Short mmCIF file of C-alpha atoms and ligand atoms in Angstrom, two decimals:
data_model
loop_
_atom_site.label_atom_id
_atom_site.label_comp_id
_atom_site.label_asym_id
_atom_site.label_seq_id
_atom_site.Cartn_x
_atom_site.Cartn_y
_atom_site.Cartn_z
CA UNK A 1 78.97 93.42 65.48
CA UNK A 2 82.59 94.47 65.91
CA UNK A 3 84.30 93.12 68.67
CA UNK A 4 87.55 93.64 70.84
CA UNK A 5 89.88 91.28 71.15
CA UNK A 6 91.75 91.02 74.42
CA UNK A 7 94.93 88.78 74.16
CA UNK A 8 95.18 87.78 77.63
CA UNK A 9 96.10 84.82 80.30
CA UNK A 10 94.04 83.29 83.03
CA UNK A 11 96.84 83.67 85.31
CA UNK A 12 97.47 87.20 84.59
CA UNK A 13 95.88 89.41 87.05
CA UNK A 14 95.56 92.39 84.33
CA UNK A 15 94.20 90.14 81.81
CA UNK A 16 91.61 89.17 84.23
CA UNK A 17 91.21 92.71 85.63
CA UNK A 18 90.06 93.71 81.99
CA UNK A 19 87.88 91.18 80.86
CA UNK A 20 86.03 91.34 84.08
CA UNK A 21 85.73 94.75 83.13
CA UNK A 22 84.58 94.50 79.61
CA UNK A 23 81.80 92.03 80.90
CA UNK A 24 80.57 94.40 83.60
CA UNK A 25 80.16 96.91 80.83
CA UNK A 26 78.84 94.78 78.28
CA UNK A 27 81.78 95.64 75.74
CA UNK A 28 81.49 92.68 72.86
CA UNK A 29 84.69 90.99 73.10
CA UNK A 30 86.75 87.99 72.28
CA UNK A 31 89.22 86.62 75.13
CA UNK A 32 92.21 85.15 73.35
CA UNK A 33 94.97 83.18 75.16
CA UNK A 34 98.38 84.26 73.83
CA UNK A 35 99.81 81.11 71.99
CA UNK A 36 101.81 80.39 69.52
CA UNK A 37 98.95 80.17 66.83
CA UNK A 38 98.21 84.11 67.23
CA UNK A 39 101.69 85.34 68.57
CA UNK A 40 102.05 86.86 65.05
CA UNK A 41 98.90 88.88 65.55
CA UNK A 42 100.41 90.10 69.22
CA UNK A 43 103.77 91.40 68.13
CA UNK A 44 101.57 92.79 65.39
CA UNK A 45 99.55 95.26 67.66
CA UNK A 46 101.45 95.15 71.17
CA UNK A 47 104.06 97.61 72.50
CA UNK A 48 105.47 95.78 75.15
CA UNK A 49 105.35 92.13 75.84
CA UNK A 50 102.68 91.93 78.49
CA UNK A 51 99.33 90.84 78.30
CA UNK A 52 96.53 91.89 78.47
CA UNK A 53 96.55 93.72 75.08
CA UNK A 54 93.35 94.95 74.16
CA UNK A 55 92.48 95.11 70.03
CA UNK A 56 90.30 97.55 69.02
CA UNK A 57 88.11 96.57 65.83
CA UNK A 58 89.67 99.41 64.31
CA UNK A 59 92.85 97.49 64.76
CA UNK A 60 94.37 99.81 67.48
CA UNK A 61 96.59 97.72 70.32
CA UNK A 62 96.17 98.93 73.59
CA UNK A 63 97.96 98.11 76.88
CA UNK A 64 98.16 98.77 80.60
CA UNK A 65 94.82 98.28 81.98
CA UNK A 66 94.53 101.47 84.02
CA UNK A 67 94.95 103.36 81.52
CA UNK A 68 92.43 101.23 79.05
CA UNK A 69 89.72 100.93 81.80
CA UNK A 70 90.15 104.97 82.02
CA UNK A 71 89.93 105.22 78.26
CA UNK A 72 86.91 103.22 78.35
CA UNK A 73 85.12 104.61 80.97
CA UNK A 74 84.73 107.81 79.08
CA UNK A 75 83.63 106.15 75.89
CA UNK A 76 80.98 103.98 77.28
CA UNK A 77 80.08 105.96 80.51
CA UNK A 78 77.36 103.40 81.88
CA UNK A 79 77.29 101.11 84.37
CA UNK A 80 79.75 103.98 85.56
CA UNK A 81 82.30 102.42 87.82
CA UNK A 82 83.21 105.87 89.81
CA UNK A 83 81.39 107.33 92.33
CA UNK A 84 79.48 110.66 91.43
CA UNK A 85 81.37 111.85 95.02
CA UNK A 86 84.79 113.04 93.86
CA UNK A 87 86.27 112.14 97.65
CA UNK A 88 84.56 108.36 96.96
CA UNK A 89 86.47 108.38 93.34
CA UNK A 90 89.57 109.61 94.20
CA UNK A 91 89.87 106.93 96.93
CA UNK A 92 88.44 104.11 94.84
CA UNK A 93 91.09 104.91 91.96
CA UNK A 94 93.53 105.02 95.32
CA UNK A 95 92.87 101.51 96.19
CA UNK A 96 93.04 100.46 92.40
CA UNK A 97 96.77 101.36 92.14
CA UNK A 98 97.29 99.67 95.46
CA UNK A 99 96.13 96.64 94.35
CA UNK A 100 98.10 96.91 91.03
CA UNK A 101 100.73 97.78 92.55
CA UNK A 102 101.29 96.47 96.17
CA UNK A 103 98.91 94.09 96.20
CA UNK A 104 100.65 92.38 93.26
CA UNK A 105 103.54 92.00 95.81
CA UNK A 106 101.39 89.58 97.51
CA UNK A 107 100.12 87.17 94.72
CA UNK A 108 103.83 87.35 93.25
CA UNK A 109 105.60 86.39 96.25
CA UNK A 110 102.97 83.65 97.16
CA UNK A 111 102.66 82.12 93.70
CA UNK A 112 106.69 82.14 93.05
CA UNK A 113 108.24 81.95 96.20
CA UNK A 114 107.40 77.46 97.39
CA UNK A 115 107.48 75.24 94.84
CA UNK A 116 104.15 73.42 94.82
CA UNK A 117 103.05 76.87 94.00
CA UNK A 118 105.77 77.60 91.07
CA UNK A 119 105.20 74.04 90.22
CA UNK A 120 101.27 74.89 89.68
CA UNK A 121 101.58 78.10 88.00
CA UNK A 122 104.20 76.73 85.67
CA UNK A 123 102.04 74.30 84.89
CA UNK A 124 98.79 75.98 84.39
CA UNK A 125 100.69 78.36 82.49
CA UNK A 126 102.59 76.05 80.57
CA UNK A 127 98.87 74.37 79.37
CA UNK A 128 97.24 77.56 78.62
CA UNK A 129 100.27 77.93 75.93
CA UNK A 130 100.25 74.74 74.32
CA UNK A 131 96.55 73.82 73.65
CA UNK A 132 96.35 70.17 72.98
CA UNK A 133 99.80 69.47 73.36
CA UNK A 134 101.49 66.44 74.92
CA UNK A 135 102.18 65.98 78.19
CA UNK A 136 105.83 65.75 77.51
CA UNK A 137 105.71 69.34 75.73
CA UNK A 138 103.43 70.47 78.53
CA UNK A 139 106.31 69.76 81.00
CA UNK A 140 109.17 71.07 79.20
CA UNK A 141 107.20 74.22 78.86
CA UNK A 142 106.42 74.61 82.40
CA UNK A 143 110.30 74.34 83.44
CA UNK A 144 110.85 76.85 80.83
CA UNK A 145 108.09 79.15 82.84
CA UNK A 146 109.42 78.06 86.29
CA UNK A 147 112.80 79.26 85.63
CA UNK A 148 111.80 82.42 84.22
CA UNK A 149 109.46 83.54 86.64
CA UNK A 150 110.75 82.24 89.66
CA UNK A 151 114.17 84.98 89.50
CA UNK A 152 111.39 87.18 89.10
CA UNK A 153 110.11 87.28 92.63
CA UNK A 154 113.10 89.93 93.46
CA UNK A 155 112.04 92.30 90.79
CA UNK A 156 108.33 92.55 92.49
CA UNK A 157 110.91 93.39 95.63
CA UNK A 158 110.01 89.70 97.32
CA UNK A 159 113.30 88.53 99.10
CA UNK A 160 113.98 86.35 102.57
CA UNK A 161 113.77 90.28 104.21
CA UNK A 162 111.21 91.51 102.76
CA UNK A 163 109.01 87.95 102.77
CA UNK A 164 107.32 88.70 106.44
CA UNK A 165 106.66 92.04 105.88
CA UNK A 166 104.53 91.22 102.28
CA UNK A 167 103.48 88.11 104.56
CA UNK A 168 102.01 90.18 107.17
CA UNK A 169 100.58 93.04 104.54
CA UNK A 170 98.37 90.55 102.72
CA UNK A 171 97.13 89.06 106.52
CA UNK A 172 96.14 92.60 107.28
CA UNK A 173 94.81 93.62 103.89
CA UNK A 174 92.62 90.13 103.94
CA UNK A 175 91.19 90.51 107.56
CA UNK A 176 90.06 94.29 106.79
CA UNK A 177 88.49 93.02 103.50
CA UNK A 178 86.70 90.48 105.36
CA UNK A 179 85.46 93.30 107.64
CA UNK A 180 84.72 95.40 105.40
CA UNK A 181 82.64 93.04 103.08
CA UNK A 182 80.78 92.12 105.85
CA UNK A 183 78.26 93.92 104.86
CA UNK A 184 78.22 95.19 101.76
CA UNK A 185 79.03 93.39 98.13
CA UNK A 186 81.65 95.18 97.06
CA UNK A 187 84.27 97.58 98.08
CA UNK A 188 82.06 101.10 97.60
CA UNK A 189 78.68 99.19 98.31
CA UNK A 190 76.43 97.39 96.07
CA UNK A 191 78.14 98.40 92.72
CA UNK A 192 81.88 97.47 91.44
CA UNK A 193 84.05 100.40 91.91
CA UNK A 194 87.42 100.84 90.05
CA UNK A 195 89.03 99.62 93.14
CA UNK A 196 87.32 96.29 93.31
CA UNK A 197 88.86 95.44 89.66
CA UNK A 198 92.35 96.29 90.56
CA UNK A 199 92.31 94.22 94.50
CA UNK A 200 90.06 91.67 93.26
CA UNK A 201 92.20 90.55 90.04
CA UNK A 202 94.73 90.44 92.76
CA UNK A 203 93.29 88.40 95.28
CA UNK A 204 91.26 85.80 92.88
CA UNK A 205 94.78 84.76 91.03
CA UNK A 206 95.78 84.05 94.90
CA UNK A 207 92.63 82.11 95.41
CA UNK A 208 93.78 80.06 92.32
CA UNK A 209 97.02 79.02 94.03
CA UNK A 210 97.44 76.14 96.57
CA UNK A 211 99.29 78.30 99.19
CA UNK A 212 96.72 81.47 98.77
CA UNK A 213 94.12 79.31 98.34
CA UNK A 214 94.46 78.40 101.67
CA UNK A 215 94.53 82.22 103.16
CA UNK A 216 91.45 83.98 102.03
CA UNK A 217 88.51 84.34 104.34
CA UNK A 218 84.80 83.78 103.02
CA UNK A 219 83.34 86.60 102.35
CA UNK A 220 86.45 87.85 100.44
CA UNK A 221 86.97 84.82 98.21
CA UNK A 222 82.98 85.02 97.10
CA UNK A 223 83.68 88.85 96.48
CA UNK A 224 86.98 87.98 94.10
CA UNK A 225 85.10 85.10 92.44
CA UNK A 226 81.97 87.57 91.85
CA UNK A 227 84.40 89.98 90.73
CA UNK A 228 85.44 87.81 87.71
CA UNK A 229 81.73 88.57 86.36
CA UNK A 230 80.45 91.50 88.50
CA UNK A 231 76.70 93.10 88.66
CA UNK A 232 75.52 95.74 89.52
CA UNK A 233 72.90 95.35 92.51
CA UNK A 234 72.15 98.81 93.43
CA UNK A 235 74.09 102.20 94.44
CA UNK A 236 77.26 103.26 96.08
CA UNK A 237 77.67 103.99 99.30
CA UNK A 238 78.61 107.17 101.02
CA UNK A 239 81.92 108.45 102.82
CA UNK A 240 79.88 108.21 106.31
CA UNK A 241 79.00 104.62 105.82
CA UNK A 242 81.95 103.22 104.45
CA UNK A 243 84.54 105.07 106.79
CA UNK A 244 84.28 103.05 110.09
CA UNK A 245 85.86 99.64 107.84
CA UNK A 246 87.67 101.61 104.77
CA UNK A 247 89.62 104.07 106.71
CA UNK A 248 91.31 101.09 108.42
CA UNK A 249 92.36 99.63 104.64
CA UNK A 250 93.63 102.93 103.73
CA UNK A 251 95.43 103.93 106.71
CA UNK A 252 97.05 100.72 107.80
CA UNK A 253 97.73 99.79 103.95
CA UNK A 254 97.88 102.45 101.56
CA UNK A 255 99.04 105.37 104.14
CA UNK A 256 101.22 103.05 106.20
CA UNK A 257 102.78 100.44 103.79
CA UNK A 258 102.21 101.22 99.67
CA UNK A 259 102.25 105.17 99.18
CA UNK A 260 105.87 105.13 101.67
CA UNK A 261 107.10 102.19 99.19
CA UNK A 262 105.79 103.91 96.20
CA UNK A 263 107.81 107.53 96.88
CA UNK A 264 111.00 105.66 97.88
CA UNK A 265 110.89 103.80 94.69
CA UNK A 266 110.27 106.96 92.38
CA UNK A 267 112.66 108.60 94.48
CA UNK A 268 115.02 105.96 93.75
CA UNK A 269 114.64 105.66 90.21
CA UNK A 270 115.01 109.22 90.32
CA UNK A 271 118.21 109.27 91.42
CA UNK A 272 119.23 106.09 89.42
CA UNK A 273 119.98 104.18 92.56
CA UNK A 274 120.59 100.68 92.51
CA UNK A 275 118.81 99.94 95.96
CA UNK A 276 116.71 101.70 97.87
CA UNK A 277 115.70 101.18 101.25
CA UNK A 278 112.59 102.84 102.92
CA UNK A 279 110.86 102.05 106.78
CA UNK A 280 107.15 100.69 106.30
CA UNK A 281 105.86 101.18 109.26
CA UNK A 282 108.21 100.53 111.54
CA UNK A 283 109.64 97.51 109.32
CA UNK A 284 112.73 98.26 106.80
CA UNK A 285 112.37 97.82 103.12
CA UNK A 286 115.05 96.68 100.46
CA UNK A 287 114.63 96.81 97.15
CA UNK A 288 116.18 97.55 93.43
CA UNK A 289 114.02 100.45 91.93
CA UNK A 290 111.12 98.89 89.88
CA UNK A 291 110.57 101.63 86.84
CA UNK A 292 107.10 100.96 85.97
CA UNK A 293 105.33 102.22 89.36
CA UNK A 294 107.51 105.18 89.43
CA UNK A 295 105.39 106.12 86.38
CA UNK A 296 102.32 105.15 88.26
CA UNK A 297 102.52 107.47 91.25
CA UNK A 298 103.28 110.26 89.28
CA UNK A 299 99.86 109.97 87.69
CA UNK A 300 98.38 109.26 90.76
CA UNK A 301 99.53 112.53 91.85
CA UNK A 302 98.42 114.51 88.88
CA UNK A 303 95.26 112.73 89.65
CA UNK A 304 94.61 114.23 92.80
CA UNK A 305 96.16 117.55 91.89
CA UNK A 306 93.22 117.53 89.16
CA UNK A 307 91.25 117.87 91.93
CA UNK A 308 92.38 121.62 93.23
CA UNK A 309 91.08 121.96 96.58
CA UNK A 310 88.94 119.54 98.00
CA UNK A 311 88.97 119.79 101.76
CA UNK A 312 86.68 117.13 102.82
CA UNK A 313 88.79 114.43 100.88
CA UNK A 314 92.12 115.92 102.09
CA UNK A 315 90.68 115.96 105.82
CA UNK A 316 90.63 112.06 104.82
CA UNK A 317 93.62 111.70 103.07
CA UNK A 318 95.61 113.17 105.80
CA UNK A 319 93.79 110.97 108.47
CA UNK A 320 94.57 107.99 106.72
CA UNK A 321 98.32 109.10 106.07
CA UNK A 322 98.23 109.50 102.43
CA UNK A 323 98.07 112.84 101.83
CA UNK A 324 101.89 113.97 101.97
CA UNK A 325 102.65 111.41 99.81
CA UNK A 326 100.00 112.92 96.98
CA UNK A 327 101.35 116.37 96.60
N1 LIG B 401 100.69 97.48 84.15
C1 LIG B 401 100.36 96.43 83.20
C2 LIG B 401 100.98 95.13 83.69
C3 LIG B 401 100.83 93.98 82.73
C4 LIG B 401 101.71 92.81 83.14
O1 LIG B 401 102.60 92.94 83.97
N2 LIG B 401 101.45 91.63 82.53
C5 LIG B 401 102.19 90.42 82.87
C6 LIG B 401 101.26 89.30 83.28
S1 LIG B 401 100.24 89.75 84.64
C7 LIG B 401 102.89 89.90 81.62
O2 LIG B 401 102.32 89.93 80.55
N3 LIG B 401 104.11 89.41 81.72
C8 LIG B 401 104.80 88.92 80.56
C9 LIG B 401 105.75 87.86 80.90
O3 LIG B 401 105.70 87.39 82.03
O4 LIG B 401 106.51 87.50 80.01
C10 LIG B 401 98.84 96.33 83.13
O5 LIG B 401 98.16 96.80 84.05
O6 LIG B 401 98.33 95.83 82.13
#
């Protein structure tokens, strides 16, 4: 039978997003790590030089795993991974960009920022390259990595200001997981939703870390391990049931610290600042204008204006201070 291919990493959070995907769908694939043995094959079909890139066996590349879980969802419809409810869906693809976007902030600045942690990464990184190599290759490798990805902490907007407010984010974000989880499996009850892929690639590269290892409670670490293979054990929940533990998540995090960030940074890019700076919740922001999630809100937006009118899920978007950042 045909298969995909998905060039990926084990330390990417998108590869992982999208094979855990393509497993919980039962899409035949093959997971690839990028090396130097199939780099030819990568340039061949990628548009950008980011894994994951997904291979159709048609021999189409495709990137950017939002966009390629979307694209997939329609084709192969079942297990579905949206809520029938269109408030449920809308908030579920909500909490998917947060976790791609913001709560990448958190495994960035974590992984990069001490060096036991850079000097793991690099190294895990550096093996996952070089298959079989020696350990003398394996080490110049990893100083290659270190040096490249450490600058790269500022891009994701990490810096000595910004470092206890990302700090305190992924405390809260953790804690309200742990809540939340407490009793259910996964984020919108007993089935994966969109949003557990995006938060739990997130979380589970953390878990893989020495410093995040350290910082994730229980019930969330078994959910981002599960969520490397999910199942399906029964239906989603409903708005009424959820509420009392999500609307926490969503107020505190996506109304109070990502969807402000978000709109600054389009804003900014915009404008073709060079900085912006934007209050989170009492706490002030710095940042050069990423370009990418500029992109990203903008279709978040035309998301919900898909929608037209739906008052029940902007009675919740406004009481979870989202909604003026959606229109
Ligand atoms: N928005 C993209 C992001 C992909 C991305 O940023 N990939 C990173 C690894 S997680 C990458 O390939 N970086 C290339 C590099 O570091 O050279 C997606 O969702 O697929």
């Amino acid at each position: 039978m045909a298969r995909y291919r998905i060039f990926g990493s084990e330390l990417s959070p998108y590869s992982v997003k999208v094979r855990a995907y393509f497993r919980y769908k039962g899409i035949a694939h093959e997971w690839l790590t990028r090396t130097p043995d199939n780099e030819a094959e990568f340039k061949a079909h990628a548009r950008l030089p980011l894994v994951p890139l997904v291979v159709t066996p048609e021999g189409e590349g495709l990137q950017d795993s939002t966009p390629v879980i979307e694209r997939f969802e329609a084709e192969v419809p079942e297990p579905a991974i949206q809520p029938d409810d269109p408030v449920l869906a809308f908030l579920s693809a909500l909490l998917e960009e947060y976790g791609d976007e913001w709560g990448n902030k958190h495994m960035f600045h974590y992984r990069w920022r001490d060096e036991a942690d850079q000097l793991s990464a690099a190294d895990r990184i550096a093996r996952s390259m070089l298959p079989g190599a020696s350990d003398d290759a394996v080490a110049e490798q990893a100083r290659g990595v270190r040096e490249r990805m450490v600058p790269r902490v500022w891009f994701v907007g990490s810096s000595p200001e910004t470092a206890p407010i990302i700090e305190q984010s992924l405390a809260r974000m953790l804690e309200l997981l742990e809540a939340h989880l407490e009793s259910r499996r996964y984020l919108f009850g007993a089935r994966p939703a969109f949003a557990d892929f995006g938060i739990g690639a997130q979380v589970w590269q953390l878990s893989t870390d020495p410093t995040g290892a350290g910082l994730i409670p229980p019930r969330t670490l078994a959910w981002c391990r599960e969520m490397q293979d999910p199942k399906s054990h029964g239906a989603f929940e409903t708005w009424p049931a959820l509420e009392p533990t999500l609307m926490p998540l969503l107020a505190e995090e996506v109304g109070g610290r990502f969807l402000p960030w978000s709109d600054a940074n389009a804003r900014a890019i915009a404008e073709e600042a060079e900085e912006f700076e934007v209050d989170l919740s009492g706490d002030r922001w710095v940042q050069k204008p990423q370009r990418y999630h500029a992109r990203s809100l903008r279709v978040l937006r035309e998301r919900y204006a898909r929608l037209g009118e739906n008052a029940e899920l902007a009675q919740v978007l406004e009481a979870a201070g989202c909604l003026n950042w959606l229109r």
